[in-house]
Amino acid sequence: MNKDSAIFVAGARGLVGSAIVRRLQASGYTNVLYPSRQELDLSDADQVKKYFEGMKPEYVFIAAAKVGGILANNTQPVEFLLENLKIQNTLIPISYECGVKKLLFLGSTCIYPKFCEQPIKESALLSGPLEPTNEAYAIAKIAGIKLCQAYKKEYGFNAICAQPTNLYGPNDNFSSTGSHVIPGLMRRIMEAKEAKLEKIACWGTGTPTREFLFVDDLADACIFLMDSYDGIDIVNVGTGDEISIADLTKLICEQVGWEGEIEWDTSKPDGTPRKVCDISKLKSLGWNPKVDLAKGIELTLSWFKEHQNSIRT
Ligand SMILES: NC(=O)c1ccc[n+]([C@@H]2O[C@H](COP(=O)([O-])OP(=O)(O)OC[C@H]3O[C@@H](n4cnc5c(N)ncnc54)[C@H](OP(=O)(O)O)[C@@H]3O)[C@@H](O)[C@H]2O)c1
């Protein structure tokens, strides 16, 4: 990408899209296009075609999707499947037809089988059954990956696919129904502190381990891949490090400054015991994460405190 290339970021009001825009602008890219959903509905092919014909983007990052936690995924499979298919089936073909030079499609590590070998290698894709609670979302993402690979194979369109691990950071979804683990815990622990509670309950045993990547590191990796990777194979983006949910909760309690007790509700499910990516492929390309978990949580918490009254619901 040149500093004056026309770069389109889909989903720029979200966690990932906003980080990509922030990173591009901070690096001196001057022609970043990032319309809101109100300005451009990405599931509407006519609107998208007109926009692309007019603005002529050269590079496209697809960070728009219907994204949610376990509850939303499990209760709205129709919307997770249809909305994600619509967005990617609109953006990928129109990018090709309108002469985009290169496209990066964001999947997720949810695409991997529920019981695959840990750390998860890219080769685990389609090697076993998916986690049932987010199957609809994962199938839409796998279809997006396969569409990018098909365009590359059949028409030589330079569409690449990155699979981020669990993300967190500024602009995350802190709502009580749609949040992921870090913003969800942060909000509950902040509320416990404000209400002077002595105890809160958390789901499961706290023993499962998970991997978390600060979203600005993901944005950096996306720009790195856009600049330096043209392969057809998917690439994991993570840290390769894992932490137990109990230790993560302790870290957030310390940073929030709440000294109450966590009661682990062992009648609730734990989910898979361990989930961490193998990031050797990305490392071998020359990229490494920069922000450690403690620093990332500190930055996210400070963003949340500043925006507590205007977070999305
Ligand atoms: N968050 C994670 O932990 C995580 C982990 C792995 C992979 N990913 C992937 O990263 C990508 C972005 O996720 P995210 O966490 O940034 O999600 P997010 O915060 O919910 O952002 C998604 C964005 O897409 C926009 N969008 C959805 N439907 C649209 C439509 N029809 N037209 C226009 N805009 C639309 C949303 O617009 P509104 O603001 O108007 O709703 C929002 O800005 C997704 O592909 C996701 O699978 C995320």
PDB file of C-alpha atoms in Angstrom, residues 74-269:
ATOM      1  CA  ASN A  74     -26.507 -19.590  20.397  1.00  0.00           C
ATOM      2  CA  THR A  75     -29.888 -17.872  20.211  1.00  0.00           C
ATOM      3  CA  GLN A  76     -29.684 -16.134  16.795  1.00  0.00           C
ATOM      4  CA  PRO A  77     -28.125 -18.678  14.394  1.00  0.00           C
ATOM      5  CA  VAL A  78     -30.243 -17.408  11.481  1.00  0.00           C
ATOM      6  CA  GLU A  79     -28.986 -13.828  11.827  1.00  0.00           C
ATOM      7  CA  PHE A  80     -25.355 -14.904  12.397  1.00  0.00           C
ATOM      8  CA  LEU A  81     -25.424 -17.078   9.294  1.00  0.00           C
ATOM      9  CA  LEU A  82     -27.401 -14.795   6.979  1.00  0.00           C
ATOM     10  CA  GLU A  83     -25.925 -11.399   7.886  1.00  0.00           C
ATOM     11  CA  ASN A  84     -22.332 -12.616   7.711  1.00  0.00           C
ATOM     12  CA  LEU A  85     -22.885 -14.430   4.415  1.00  0.00           C
ATOM     13  CA  LYS A  86     -24.576 -11.326   2.973  1.00  0.00           C
ATOM     14  CA  ILE A  87     -21.739  -8.943   3.938  1.00  0.00           C
ATOM     15  CA  GLN A  88     -18.940 -11.150   2.615  1.00  0.00           C
ATOM     16  CA  ASN A  89     -20.884 -12.280  -0.491  1.00  0.00           C
ATOM     17  CA  THR A  90     -21.400  -8.594  -1.316  1.00  0.00           C
ATOM     18  CA  LEU A  91     -17.930  -7.256  -0.557  1.00  0.00           C
ATOM     19  CA  ILE A  92     -15.691 -10.006  -1.962  1.00  0.00           C
ATOM     20  CA  PRO A  93     -17.208 -10.258  -5.499  1.00  0.00           C
ATOM     21  CA  ILE A  94     -17.701  -6.476  -5.816  1.00  0.00           C
ATOM     22  CA  SER A  95     -14.086  -5.876  -4.772  1.00  0.00           C
ATOM     23  CA  TYR A  96     -12.937  -8.223  -7.526  1.00  0.00           C
ATOM     24  CA  GLU A  97     -15.310  -6.759 -10.144  1.00  0.00           C
ATOM     25  CA  CYS A  98     -14.287  -3.187  -9.290  1.00  0.00           C
ATOM     26  CA  GLY A  99     -10.550  -3.847  -9.657  1.00  0.00           C
ATOM     27  CA  VAL A 100      -9.474  -3.854  -6.000  1.00  0.00           C
ATOM     28  CA  LYS A 101      -5.761  -4.804  -5.870  1.00  0.00           C
ATOM     29  CA  LYS A 102      -5.906  -6.757  -2.641  1.00  0.00           C
ATOM     30  CA  LEU A 103      -8.421  -7.747   0.019  1.00  0.00           C
ATOM     31  CA  LEU A 104      -8.013  -9.039   3.550  1.00  0.00           C
ATOM     32  CA  PHE A 105     -10.907 -11.048   5.010  1.00  0.00           C
ATOM     33  CA  LEU A 106     -11.061 -11.527   8.761  1.00  0.00           C
ATOM     34  CA  GLY A 107     -12.246 -14.872  10.039  1.00  0.00           C
ATOM     35  CA  SER A 108     -11.861 -16.102  13.587  1.00  0.00           C
ATOM     36  CA  THR A 109     -10.404 -19.040  15.497  1.00  0.00           C
ATOM     37  CA  CYS A 110     -14.058 -20.144  15.972  1.00  0.00           C
ATOM     38  CA  ILE A 111     -13.679 -21.718  12.521  1.00  0.00           C
ATOM     39  CA  TYR A 112     -11.583 -24.524  13.996  1.00  0.00           C
ATOM     40  CA  PRO A 113     -13.062 -27.806  15.245  1.00  0.00           C
ATOM     41  CA  LYS A 114     -14.161 -27.988  18.866  1.00  0.00           C
ATOM     42  CA  PHE A 115     -11.709 -30.759  19.785  1.00  0.00           C
ATOM     43  CA  CYS A 116      -8.677 -29.921  17.686  1.00  0.00           C
ATOM     44  CA  GLU A 117      -5.093 -30.348  18.805  1.00  0.00           C
ATOM     45  CA  GLN A 118      -3.667 -27.401  20.806  1.00  0.00           C
ATOM     46  CA  PRO A 119      -2.025 -25.028  19.982  1.00  0.00           C
ATOM     47  CA  ILE A 120      -4.290 -24.819  16.912  1.00  0.00           C
ATOM     48  CA  LYS A 121      -2.536 -24.945  13.569  1.00  0.00           C
ATOM     49  CA  GLU A 122      -4.089 -23.497  10.394  1.00  0.00           C
ATOM     50  CA  SER A 123      -4.208 -27.057   8.999  1.00  0.00           C
ATOM     51  CA  ALA A 124      -6.922 -27.952  11.561  1.00  0.00           C
ATOM     52  CA  LEU A 125      -9.557 -26.192   9.419  1.00  0.00           C
ATOM     53  CA  LEU A 126     -12.385 -28.606   8.468  1.00  0.00           C
ATOM     54  CA  SER A 127     -10.785 -31.523  10.296  1.00  0.00           C
ATOM     55  CA  GLY A 128     -13.698 -32.122  12.698  1.00  0.00           C
ATOM     56  CA  PRO A 129     -17.070 -30.924  14.058  1.00  0.00           C
ATOM     57  CA  LEU A 130     -17.433 -27.295  15.173  1.00  0.00           C
ATOM     58  CA  GLU A 131     -18.445 -25.956  18.594  1.00  0.00           C
ATOM     59  CA  PRO A 132     -22.270 -26.194  18.336  1.00  0.00           C
ATOM     60  CA  THR A 133     -22.981 -22.859  20.086  1.00  0.00           C
ATOM     61  CA  ASN A 134     -21.232 -20.820  17.371  1.00  0.00           C
ATOM     62  CA  GLU A 135     -21.605 -23.151  14.422  1.00  0.00           C
ATOM     63  CA  ALA A 136     -23.672 -20.684  12.347  1.00  0.00           C
ATOM     64  CA  TYR A 137     -21.065 -17.922  12.699  1.00  0.00           C
ATOM     65  CA  ALA A 138     -18.191 -20.331  12.020  1.00  0.00           C
ATOM     66  CA  ILE A 139     -19.833 -21.762   8.914  1.00  0.00           C
ATOM     67  CA  ALA A 140     -20.371 -18.252   7.507  1.00  0.00           C
ATOM     68  CA  LYS A 141     -16.695 -17.428   8.188  1.00  0.00           C
ATOM     69  CA  ILE A 142     -15.513 -20.689   6.592  1.00  0.00           C
ATOM     70  CA  ALA A 143     -17.643 -19.850   3.527  1.00  0.00           C
ATOM     71  CA  GLY A 144     -15.907 -16.427   3.388  1.00  0.00           C
ATOM     72  CA  ILE A 145     -12.468 -18.062   3.527  1.00  0.00           C
ATOM     73  CA  LYS A 146     -13.443 -20.534   0.802  1.00  0.00           C
ATOM     74  CA  LEU A 147     -14.793 -17.692  -1.363  1.00  0.00           C
ATOM     75  CA  CYS A 148     -11.497 -15.767  -1.045  1.00  0.00           C
ATOM     76  CA  GLN A 149      -9.510 -18.907  -1.875  1.00  0.00           C
ATOM     77  CA  ALA A 150     -11.789 -19.674  -4.839  1.00  0.00           C
ATOM     78  CA  TYR A 151     -11.357 -16.135  -6.227  1.00  0.00           C
ATOM     79  CA  LYS A 152      -7.600 -16.433  -5.839  1.00  0.00           C
ATOM     80  CA  LYS A 153      -7.485 -19.847  -7.516  1.00  0.00           C
ATOM     81  CA  GLU A 154      -9.968 -19.196 -10.331  1.00  0.00           C
ATOM     82  CA  TYR A 155      -9.415 -15.507 -11.122  1.00  0.00           C
ATOM     83  CA  GLY A 156      -6.054 -14.693  -9.503  1.00  0.00           C
ATOM     84  CA  PHE A 157      -7.712 -12.128  -7.198  1.00  0.00           C
ATOM     85  CA  ASN A 158      -5.344 -11.335  -4.325  1.00  0.00           C
ATOM     86  CA  ALA A 159      -7.700 -12.089  -1.424  1.00  0.00           C
ATOM     87  CA  ILE A 160      -6.020 -13.228   1.802  1.00  0.00           C
ATOM     88  CA  CYS A 161      -7.526 -14.469   5.088  1.00  0.00           C
ATOM     89  CA  ALA A 162      -6.422 -13.874   8.693  1.00  0.00           C
ATOM     90  CA  GLN A 163      -7.852 -15.765  11.686  1.00  0.00           C
ATOM     91  CA  PRO A 164      -7.629 -13.680  14.870  1.00  0.00           C
ATOM     92  CA  THR A 165      -7.828 -15.199  18.317  1.00  0.00           C
ATOM     93  CA  ASN A 166      -9.991 -13.576  21.083  1.00  0.00           C
ATOM     94  CA  LEU A 167      -9.579  -9.804  20.852  1.00  0.00           C
ATOM     95  CA  TYR A 168     -10.107  -6.931  23.277  1.00  0.00           C
ATOM     96  CA  GLY A 169      -9.407  -3.214  23.404  1.00  0.00           C
ATOM     97  CA  PRO A 170     -10.910   0.261  22.886  1.00  0.00           C
ATOM     98  CA  ASN A 171     -14.340   0.286  21.170  1.00  0.00           C
ATOM     99  CA  ASP A 172     -15.124  -3.258  22.313  1.00  0.00           C
ATOM    100  CA  ASN A 173     -18.698  -4.330  22.972  1.00  0.00           C
ATOM    101  CA  PHE A 174     -19.273  -3.905  26.734  1.00  0.00           C
ATOM    102  CA  SER A 175     -23.022  -4.633  26.640  1.00  0.00           C
ATOM    103  CA  SER A 176     -24.450  -7.096  29.143  1.00  0.00           C
ATOM    104  CA  THR A 177     -25.815  -9.379  26.386  1.00  0.00           C
ATOM    105  CA  GLY A 178     -23.327  -9.144  23.504  1.00  0.00           C
ATOM    106  CA  SER A 179     -19.912  -8.848  25.151  1.00  0.00           C
ATOM    107  CA  HIS A 180     -16.977 -11.263  25.060  1.00  0.00           C
ATOM    108  CA  VAL A 181     -15.074 -12.366  28.166  1.00  0.00           C
ATOM    109  CA  ILE A 182     -12.729  -9.393  28.851  1.00  0.00           C
ATOM    110  CA  PRO A 183     -15.220  -6.519  28.375  1.00  0.00           C
ATOM    111  CA  GLY A 184     -17.914  -8.598  30.124  1.00  0.00           C
ATOM    112  CA  LEU A 185     -15.704  -9.195  33.189  1.00  0.00           C
ATOM    113  CA  MET A 186     -14.449  -5.595  33.200  1.00  0.00           C
ATOM    114  CA  ARG A 187     -17.959  -4.210  33.276  1.00  0.00           C
ATOM    115  CA  ARG A 188     -19.201  -6.597  35.983  1.00  0.00           C
ATOM    116  CA  ILE A 189     -16.172  -5.959  38.202  1.00  0.00           C
ATOM    117  CA  MET A 190     -16.434  -2.173  37.756  1.00  0.00           C
ATOM    118  CA  GLU A 191     -20.133  -2.404  38.671  1.00  0.00           C
ATOM    119  CA  ALA A 192     -19.301  -4.570  41.707  1.00  0.00           C
ATOM    120  CA  LYS A 193     -16.813  -1.922  42.857  1.00  0.00           C
ATOM    121  CA  GLU A 194     -19.292   0.926  42.336  1.00  0.00           C
ATOM    122  CA  ALA A 195     -22.052  -0.968  44.187  1.00  0.00           C
ATOM    123  CA  LYS A 196     -19.555  -1.930  46.961  1.00  0.00           C
ATOM    124  CA  LEU A 197     -20.406  -5.632  46.510  1.00  0.00           C
ATOM    125  CA  GLU A 198     -18.346  -8.166  48.452  1.00  0.00           C
ATOM    126  CA  LYS A 199     -18.878 -11.067  46.083  1.00  0.00           C
ATOM    127  CA  ILE A 200     -19.852 -11.797  42.482  1.00  0.00           C
ATOM    128  CA  ALA A 201     -20.498 -15.107  40.734  1.00  0.00           C
ATOM    129  CA  CYS A 202     -18.731 -16.158  37.541  1.00  0.00           C
ATOM    130  CA  TRP A 203     -19.564 -19.096  35.272  1.00  0.00           C
ATOM    131  CA  GLY A 204     -17.660 -22.387  35.505  1.00  0.00           C
ATOM    132  CA  THR A 205     -14.542 -23.353  37.441  1.00  0.00           C
ATOM    133  CA  GLY A 206     -12.181 -20.625  36.182  1.00  0.00           C
ATOM    134  CA  THR A 207      -9.672 -23.279  35.074  1.00  0.00           C
ATOM    135  CA  PRO A 208     -10.054 -23.185  31.258  1.00  0.00           C
ATOM    136  CA  THR A 209      -7.261 -21.311  29.510  1.00  0.00           C
ATOM    137  CA  ARG A 210      -7.711 -18.815  26.674  1.00  0.00           C
ATOM    138  CA  GLU A 211      -5.562 -16.561  24.512  1.00  0.00           C
ATOM    139  CA  PHE A 212      -6.193 -12.814  24.120  1.00  0.00           C
ATOM    140  CA  LEU A 213      -4.749 -10.313  21.639  1.00  0.00           C
ATOM    141  CA  PHE A 214      -4.891  -6.535  22.052  1.00  0.00           C
ATOM    142  CA  VAL A 215      -6.789  -5.153  19.060  1.00  0.00           C
ATOM    143  CA  ASP A 216      -4.108  -2.616  18.083  1.00  0.00           C
ATOM    144  CA  ASP A 217      -1.707  -5.541  17.687  1.00  0.00           C
ATOM    145  CA  LEU A 218      -4.254  -7.230  15.410  1.00  0.00           C
ATOM    146  CA  ALA A 219      -4.535  -4.031  13.331  1.00  0.00           C
ATOM    147  CA  ASP A 220      -0.758  -3.962  13.043  1.00  0.00           C
ATOM    148  CA  ALA A 221      -0.746  -7.621  11.906  1.00  0.00           C
ATOM    149  CA  CYS A 222      -3.492  -6.959   9.319  1.00  0.00           C
ATOM    150  CA  ILE A 223      -1.486  -4.111   7.777  1.00  0.00           C
ATOM    151  CA  PHE A 224       1.648  -6.261   7.901  1.00  0.00           C
ATOM    152  CA  LEU A 225      -0.155  -9.089   6.051  1.00  0.00           C
ATOM    153  CA  MET A 226      -1.668  -6.686   3.518  1.00  0.00           C
ATOM    154  CA  ASP A 227       1.851  -5.439   2.773  1.00  0.00           C
ATOM    155  CA  SER A 228       3.744  -8.705   2.804  1.00  0.00           C
ATOM    156  CA  TYR A 229       1.620 -11.865   2.430  1.00  0.00           C
ATOM    157  CA  ASP A 230       0.033 -13.105  -0.795  1.00  0.00           C
ATOM    158  CA  GLY A 231      -0.523 -16.785   0.055  1.00  0.00           C
ATOM    159  CA  ILE A 232      -3.767 -18.711  -0.449  1.00  0.00           C
ATOM    160  CA  ASP A 233      -3.492 -20.350   2.997  1.00  0.00           C
ATOM    161  CA  ILE A 234      -5.115 -18.823   6.058  1.00  0.00           C
ATOM    162  CA  VAL A 235      -2.907 -17.269   8.781  1.00  0.00           C
ATOM    163  CA  ASN A 236      -3.559 -17.317  12.542  1.00  0.00           C
ATOM    164  CA  VAL A 237      -3.111 -14.039  14.411  1.00  0.00           C
ATOM    165  CA  GLY A 238      -2.638 -14.310  18.169  1.00  0.00           C
ATOM    166  CA  THR A 239      -0.013 -14.247  20.898  1.00  0.00           C
ATOM    167  CA  GLY A 240       0.513 -17.977  21.383  1.00  0.00           C
ATOM    168  CA  ASP A 241       0.196 -17.305  25.169  1.00  0.00           C
ATOM    169  CA  GLU A 242      -2.667 -18.482  27.343  1.00  0.00           C
ATOM    170  CA  ILE A 243      -4.097 -17.557  30.744  1.00  0.00           C
ATOM    171  CA  SER A 244      -6.713 -19.268  32.915  1.00  0.00           C
ATOM    172  CA  ILE A 245     -10.048 -17.483  33.269  1.00  0.00           C
ATOM    173  CA  ALA A 246      -9.441 -17.326  37.056  1.00  0.00           C
ATOM    174  CA  ASP A 247      -6.058 -15.591  36.601  1.00  0.00           C
ATOM    175  CA  LEU A 248      -7.544 -13.234  34.006  1.00  0.00           C
ATOM    176  CA  THR A 249     -10.342 -12.347  36.453  1.00  0.00           C
ATOM    177  CA  LYS A 250      -7.756 -11.704  39.191  1.00  0.00           C
ATOM    178  CA  LEU A 251      -5.782  -9.410  36.869  1.00  0.00           C
ATOM    179  CA  ILE A 252      -8.906  -7.391  36.011  1.00  0.00           C
ATOM    180  CA  CYS A 253      -9.927  -7.189  39.722  1.00  0.00           C
ATOM    181  CA  GLU A 254      -6.448  -5.845  40.559  1.00  0.00           C
ATOM    182  CA  GLN A 255      -6.529  -3.240  37.797  1.00  0.00           C
ATOM    183  CA  VAL A 256     -10.099  -2.160  38.651  1.00  0.00           C
ATOM    184  CA  GLY A 257      -9.157  -2.031  42.339  1.00  0.00           C
ATOM    185  CA  TRP A 258     -11.954  -4.303  43.587  1.00  0.00           C
ATOM    186  CA  GLU A 259     -10.983  -6.675  46.399  1.00  0.00           C
ATOM    187  CA  GLY A 260     -14.176  -8.730  46.609  1.00  0.00           C
ATOM    188  CA  GLU A 261     -14.531 -12.457  46.168  1.00  0.00           C
ATOM    189  CA  ILE A 262     -15.239 -14.401  42.968  1.00  0.00           C
ATOM    190  CA  GLU A 263     -17.591 -17.307  43.507  1.00  0.00           C
ATOM    191  CA  TRP A 264     -17.128 -19.859  40.715  1.00  0.00           C
ATOM    192  CA  ASP A 265     -20.514 -21.300  39.775  1.00  0.00           C
ATOM    193  CA  THR A 266     -19.460 -24.825  38.848  1.00  0.00           C
ATOM    194  CA  SER A 267     -23.017 -25.750  37.823  1.00  0.00           C
ATOM    195  CA  LYS A 268     -22.407 -23.622  34.687  1.00  0.00           C
ATOM    196  CA  PRO A 269     -20.403 -24.986  31.743  1.00  0.00           C
TER     197      PRO A 269
END
